[in-house]
mmCIF file of C-alpha atoms in Angstrom:
data_model
loop_
_atom_site.group_PDB
_atom_site.id
_atom_site.type_symbol
_atom_site.label_atom_id
_atom_site.label_comp_id
_atom_site.label_asym_id
_atom_site.label_seq_id
_atom_site.Cartn_x
_atom_site.Cartn_y
_atom_site.Cartn_z
ATOM 1 C CA GLN A 24 63.217 13.970 -33.440
ATOM 2 C CA VAL A 25 62.782 13.220 -29.087
ATOM 3 C CA GLN A 26 65.163 15.023 -27.202
ATOM 4 C CA LEU A 27 65.847 15.090 -23.444
ATOM 5 C CA VAL A 28 69.383 16.812 -21.947
ATOM 6 C CA GLU A 29 69.633 16.673 -18.569
ATOM 7 C CA SER A 30 71.931 19.573 -16.793
ATOM 8 C CA GLY A 31 73.107 21.995 -13.862
ATOM 9 C CA GLY A 32 74.560 18.066 -12.049
ATOM 10 C CA ARG A 33 77.991 19.434 -10.319
ATOM 11 C CA VAL A 34 80.221 18.671 -6.852
ATOM 12 C CA VAL A 35 78.737 19.830 -4.347
ATOM 13 C CA GLN A 36 79.116 19.926 -0.021
ATOM 14 C CA PRO A 37 76.002 17.589 1.967
ATOM 15 C CA GLY A 38 73.654 19.848 3.578
ATOM 16 C CA ARG A 39 73.603 22.475 -0.135
ATOM 17 C CA SER A 40 71.200 22.728 -2.336
ATOM 18 C CA LEU A 41 71.027 22.190 -5.881
ATOM 19 C CA ARG A 42 68.355 22.306 -8.843
ATOM 20 C CA LEU A 43 68.583 19.794 -12.347
ATOM 21 C CA SER A 44 67.011 20.379 -14.794
ATOM 22 C CA CYS A 45 65.909 18.071 -18.257
ATOM 23 C CA ALA A 46 64.691 20.264 -21.460
ATOM 24 C CA ALA A 47 62.743 18.461 -24.056
ATOM 25 C CA SER A 48 62.287 19.051 -27.458
ATOM 26 C CA GLY A 49 61.028 17.578 -30.672
ATOM 27 C CA PHE A 50 57.619 16.743 -28.797
ATOM 28 C CA THR A 51 54.322 18.470 -27.176
ATOM 29 C CA PHE A 52 56.194 18.106 -24.303
ATOM 30 C CA SER A 53 53.014 18.871 -21.824
ATOM 31 C CA SER A 54 51.535 15.312 -23.502
ATOM 32 C CA TYR A 55 53.201 14.219 -21.176
ATOM 33 C CA ALA A 56 54.394 13.006 -17.066
ATOM 34 C CA PHE A 57 57.809 12.838 -16.215
ATOM 35 C CA HIS A 58 60.038 10.738 -14.467
ATOM 36 C CA TRP A 59 63.445 11.968 -12.589
ATOM 37 C CA VAL A 60 65.844 8.417 -11.919
ATOM 38 C CA ARG A 61 68.997 8.071 -10.395
ATOM 39 C CA GLN A 62 72.308 4.966 -10.792
ATOM 40 C CA ALA A 63 74.800 5.778 -8.494
ATOM 41 C CA PRO A 64 78.520 4.959 -9.486
ATOM 42 C CA GLY A 65 78.451 0.965 -10.208
ATOM 43 C CA LYS A 66 75.008 0.374 -8.526
ATOM 44 C CA GLY A 67 71.740 -0.354 -10.432
ATOM 45 C CA LEU A 68 69.036 2.092 -11.989
ATOM 46 C CA GLU A 69 66.482 3.979 -8.512
ATOM 47 C CA TRP A 70 63.389 5.020 -9.702
ATOM 48 C CA VAL A 71 62.706 8.550 -7.642
ATOM 49 C CA ALA A 72 60.109 10.930 -8.596
ATOM 50 C CA VAL A 73 57.120 11.417 -11.140
ATOM 51 C CA ILE A 74 55.237 14.966 -11.960
ATOM 52 C CA SER A 75 52.068 13.804 -14.503
ATOM 53 C CA PHE A 76 51.202 15.562 -17.513
ATOM 54 C CA ALA A 77 49.840 19.003 -16.208
ATOM 55 C CA GLY A 78 52.353 19.049 -13.016
ATOM 56 C CA GLY A 79 49.436 18.615 -10.220
ATOM 57 C CA ASN A 80 50.556 14.686 -9.863
ATOM 58 C CA LYS A 81 54.165 13.990 -7.393
ATOM 59 C CA PHE A 82 55.661 11.082 -5.930
ATOM 60 C CA TYR A 83 58.965 10.441 -4.444
ATOM 61 C CA ALA A 84 60.526 7.408 -3.907
ATOM 62 C CA ASP A 85 60.608 6.998 -0.127
ATOM 63 C CA SER A 86 64.761 8.179 0.049
ATOM 64 C CA VAL A 87 64.484 11.842 -1.135
ATOM 65 C CA LYS A 88 61.097 12.498 0.609
ATOM 66 C CA GLY A 89 60.468 16.032 1.829
ATOM 67 C CA ARG A 90 63.981 16.546 0.397
ATOM 68 C CA PHE A 91 63.269 17.013 -3.428
ATOM 69 C CA THR A 92 60.927 18.798 -5.259
ATOM 70 C CA VAL A 93 59.911 17.130 -9.199
ATOM 71 C CA SER A 94 58.378 20.292 -10.629
ATOM 72 C CA ARG A 95 57.815 21.723 -14.839
ATOM 73 C CA ASP A 96 57.102 24.459 -16.533
ATOM 74 C CA ASN A 97 55.100 24.173 -19.639
ATOM 75 C CA SER A 98 56.021 26.355 -21.076
ATOM 76 C CA LYS A 99 59.303 26.531 -21.204
ATOM 77 C CA ASN A 100 59.442 22.922 -22.174
ATOM 78 C CA THR A 101 61.543 21.583 -18.914
ATOM 79 C CA LEU A 102 61.621 19.831 -16.297
ATOM 80 C CA TYR A 103 63.533 19.788 -12.852
ATOM 81 C CA LEU A 104 64.757 18.439 -9.766
ATOM 82 C CA GLU A 105 65.441 21.093 -6.896
ATOM 83 C CA MET A 106 67.157 19.119 -4.096
ATOM 84 C CA ASN A 107 67.754 20.039 -0.348
ATOM 85 C CA SER A 108 69.598 18.598 2.147
ATOM 86 C CA LEU A 109 71.667 16.558 0.041
ATOM 87 C CA ARG A 110 73.944 13.562 1.179
ATOM 88 C CA THR A 111 76.403 11.882 0.314
ATOM 89 C CA GLU A 112 74.174 8.731 -0.680
ATOM 90 C CA ASP A 113 72.505 11.109 -3.042
ATOM 91 C CA THR A 114 75.271 11.099 -5.594
ATOM 92 C CA ALA A 115 74.924 9.912 -8.651
ATOM 93 C CA THR A 116 73.572 10.407 -12.452
ATOM 94 C CA TYR A 117 70.190 11.702 -12.866
ATOM 95 C CA TYR A 118 68.175 10.593 -15.416
ATOM 96 C CA CYS A 119 65.299 12.240 -17.270
ATOM 97 C CA ALA A 120 62.713 9.732 -18.610
ATOM 98 C CA ARG A 121 59.182 10.043 -20.417
ATOM 99 C CA ARG A 122 56.494 8.880 -19.793
ATOM 100 C CA PRO A 123 53.107 7.611 -22.311
ATOM 101 C CA GLN A 124 50.060 7.401 -21.245
ATOM 102 C CA GLY A 125 49.531 3.583 -20.249
ATOM 103 C CA ARG A 126 53.193 3.214 -20.895
ATOM 104 C CA GLY A 127 56.209 2.774 -19.163
ATOM 105 C CA LEU A 128 58.925 5.211 -19.545
ATOM 106 C CA ASP A 129 60.354 5.276 -23.564
ATOM 107 C CA TYR A 130 62.945 8.106 -24.159
ATOM 108 C CA TRP A 131 65.466 8.729 -21.444
ATOM 109 C CA GLY A 132 68.265 11.659 -21.557
ATOM 110 C CA GLN A 133 72.057 10.704 -21.210
ATOM 111 C CA GLY A 134 72.050 11.879 -17.458
ATOM 112 C CA THR A 135 73.681 14.321 -15.635
ATOM 113 C CA LEU A 136 75.980 13.530 -12.534
ATOM 114 C CA LEU A 137 75.698 14.503 -8.757
ATOM 115 C CA THR A 138 78.378 14.535 -6.940
ATOM 116 C CA VAL A 139 77.514 14.758 -2.239
ATOM 117 C CA SER A 140 81.322 15.385 -1.772
ATOM 118 C CA SER A 141 83.460 18.114 1.293
ATOM 119 C CA ASP B 6 56.841 -1.372 -1.795
ATOM 120 C CA ILE B 7 56.774 -3.605 -4.628
ATOM 121 C CA GLN B 8 60.289 -5.566 -5.010
ATOM 122 C CA MET B 9 61.140 -6.761 -7.862
ATOM 123 C CA THR B 10 64.113 -9.986 -7.824
ATOM 124 C CA GLN B 11 66.104 -10.906 -11.673
ATOM 125 C CA SER B 12 67.559 -13.941 -11.386
ATOM 126 C CA PRO B 13 70.270 -14.251 -12.572
ATOM 127 C CA SER B 14 72.356 -11.183 -10.968
ATOM 128 C CA SER B 15 75.172 -12.275 -14.617
ATOM 129 C CA LEU B 16 75.285 -14.181 -17.460
ATOM 130 C CA SER B 17 77.759 -15.570 -19.259
ATOM 131 C CA ALA B 18 76.348 -16.329 -22.907
ATOM 132 C CA SER B 19 77.923 -16.458 -27.045
ATOM 133 C CA VAL B 20 77.030 -14.693 -29.703
ATOM 134 C CA GLY B 21 74.108 -16.250 -31.480
ATOM 135 C CA GLU B 22 72.521 -17.802 -28.730
ATOM 136 C CA ARG B 23 69.275 -17.389 -27.147
ATOM 137 C CA VAL B 24 68.767 -16.006 -23.433
ATOM 138 C CA THR B 25 65.740 -15.484 -21.001
ATOM 139 C CA ILE B 26 65.829 -12.953 -17.940
ATOM 140 C CA THR B 27 64.149 -13.478 -15.168
ATOM 141 C CA CYS B 28 62.218 -11.212 -13.171
ATOM 142 C CA ARG B 29 59.852 -12.005 -9.862
ATOM 143 C CA ALA B 30 57.325 -9.193 -7.984
ATOM 144 C CA SER B 31 56.685 -9.422 -4.118
ATOM 145 C CA GLN B 32 53.108 -8.550 -5.430
ATOM 146 C CA ASP B 33 50.229 -8.907 -8.371
ATOM 147 C CA ILE B 34 51.472 -5.816 -10.380
ATOM 148 C CA THR B 35 49.161 -7.536 -13.717
ATOM 149 C CA ASN B 36 51.567 -6.593 -16.577
ATOM 150 C CA PHE B 37 52.991 -3.509 -15.264
ATOM 151 C CA VAL B 38 56.006 -4.618 -16.134
ATOM 152 C CA ALA B 39 59.235 -3.155 -18.378
ATOM 153 C CA TRP B 40 62.497 -3.784 -19.225
ATOM 154 C CA PHE B 41 65.878 -1.854 -19.808
ATOM 155 C CA GLN B 42 69.068 -2.019 -21.502
ATOM 156 C CA GLN B 43 71.976 -0.070 -20.248
ATOM 157 C CA LYS B 44 75.859 -0.468 -21.691
ATOM 158 C CA PRO B 45 78.231 1.193 -20.076
ATOM 159 C CA GLY B 46 78.578 4.841 -19.675
ATOM 160 C CA LYS B 47 75.487 5.113 -21.823
ATOM 161 C CA ALA B 48 71.595 5.565 -21.137
ATOM 162 C CA PRO B 49 69.373 3.602 -20.029
ATOM 163 C CA LYS B 50 67.556 2.139 -23.423
ATOM 164 C CA SER B 51 64.023 0.481 -23.932
ATOM 165 C CA LEU B 52 63.096 -2.209 -24.972
ATOM 166 C CA ILE B 53 59.394 -3.435 -23.122
ATOM 167 C CA TYR B 54 56.301 -2.705 -22.009
ATOM 168 C CA ALA B 55 53.685 -3.555 -20.678
ATOM 169 C CA ALA B 56 55.363 -6.935 -20.391
ATOM 170 C CA SER B 57 55.686 -8.091 -23.627
ATOM 171 C CA SER B 58 55.281 -4.868 -26.128
ATOM 172 C CA LEU B 59 57.884 -3.818 -28.163
ATOM 173 C CA GLN B 60 58.953 -0.337 -27.919
ATOM 174 C CA ASP B 61 59.027 1.590 -31.189
ATOM 175 C CA GLY B 62 62.054 1.050 -33.028
ATOM 176 C CA VAL B 63 63.643 -2.321 -30.742
ATOM 177 C CA PRO B 64 64.153 -5.346 -32.802
ATOM 178 C CA SER B 65 61.804 -8.684 -33.075
ATOM 179 C CA LYS B 66 65.076 -10.821 -31.476
ATOM 180 C CA PHE B 67 63.574 -9.386 -28.045
ATOM 181 C CA SER B 68 60.530 -10.128 -26.295
ATOM 182 C CA GLY B 69 59.608 -10.494 -23.107
ATOM 183 C CA SER B 70 56.404 -11.870 -21.646
ATOM 184 C CA GLY B 71 54.304 -12.623 -18.416
ATOM 185 C CA PHE B 72 51.232 -11.564 -16.007
ATOM 186 C CA GLY B 73 51.005 -11.277 -12.046
ATOM 187 C CA THR B 74 54.686 -11.810 -10.455
ATOM 188 C CA ASP B 75 56.532 -14.181 -12.927
ATOM 189 C CA PHE B 76 57.903 -11.740 -16.322
ATOM 190 C CA THR B 77 60.358 -13.729 -18.530
ATOM 191 C CA LEU B 78 62.798 -11.025 -20.769
ATOM 192 C CA THR B 79 64.221 -13.349 -24.023
ATOM 193 C CA VAL B 80 66.832 -12.179 -26.124
ATOM 194 C CA ASN B 81 66.858 -14.009 -29.148
ATOM 195 C CA ASN B 82 70.244 -14.550 -31.285
ATOM 196 C CA LEU B 83 72.853 -12.274 -29.256
ATOM 197 C CA GLN B 84 75.244 -10.040 -31.602
ATOM 198 C CA PRO B 85 77.961 -8.456 -29.616
ATOM 199 C CA GLU B 86 76.085 -5.663 -29.220
ATOM 200 C CA ASP B 87 73.450 -7.320 -27.414
ATOM 201 C CA PHE B 88 76.006 -7.622 -24.496
ATOM 202 C CA ALA B 89 74.432 -5.377 -21.703
ATOM 203 C CA THR B 90 72.307 -4.927 -17.906
ATOM 204 C CA TYR B 91 69.273 -5.260 -18.795
ATOM 205 C CA TYR B 92 67.225 -4.237 -15.920
ATOM 206 C CA CYS B 93 62.462 -4.754 -15.364
ATOM 207 C CA GLN B 94 60.797 -2.294 -14.072
ATOM 208 C CA GLN B 95 57.538 -2.086 -12.047
ATOM 209 C CA TYR B 96 54.854 0.760 -12.596
ATOM 210 C CA SER B 97 51.375 -1.082 -11.206
ATOM 211 C CA THR B 98 52.941 1.418 -8.190
ATOM 212 C CA TYR B 99 54.619 4.091 -6.425
ATOM 213 C CA PRO B 100 57.063 3.595 -6.608
ATOM 214 C CA HIS B 101 58.215 2.236 -9.017
ATOM 215 C CA THR B 102 60.306 0.046 -8.041
ATOM 216 C CA PHE B 103 63.793 -1.568 -10.829
ATOM 217 C CA GLY B 104 65.382 -5.100 -10.447
ATOM 218 C CA GLN B 105 69.391 -4.633 -9.833
ATOM 219 C CA GLY B 106 69.549 -6.112 -13.402
ATOM 220 C CA THR B 107 71.044 -9.004 -14.946
ATOM 221 C CA LYS B 108 75.310 -8.352 -17.062
ATOM 222 C CA LEU B 109 75.021 -10.258 -19.589
ATOM 223 C CA GLU B 110 78.896 -10.881 -20.694
ATOM 224 C CA ILE B 111 80.402 -12.652 -23.389
#
């Protein structure tokens, strides 16, 4: 069955860097685009970034552009989110989600919590 | 950026009732709208894509409609497990913005 498992979230200080991972299984990873979506505590969903199935196309929310980088390793069935210059407002649960061609997001991971605090 | 405005922000209903949630886009997005359900402490669950198509495994009590700028999610015969927060999202143009959510309470 389709599984997406995020990891890497922890407490970090403002200005530091962190990489989140999303390990996929149960389907052909390289056939899908993937998105990162985050949710600050008690708040709504915020779209963060997308990477195309081959990794050649990437788009970011203005709030993270220039600081976050999305990447993927199709040989390892893993999606990444490299986050630099972290701010307190980046504190959130980060979800990865799969998007089939021509459809909305279908499967989501369980999320990983990033807390940015001094 | 395209703004997605959901209404109402909260809604009270009873078991067995039908409810409708509305989402309005700030510009024409044809049918590139998805709906999600989220329960406390859980990841979102995908319900609908392309405004009216059910994701695999989603019961037919959920339905969506709309085109252009105005969209609705309807939930029939509310059951206790349906009480959650619902979000719309446009995926016509990046950034793929979400509505602010509608909390459906008993």
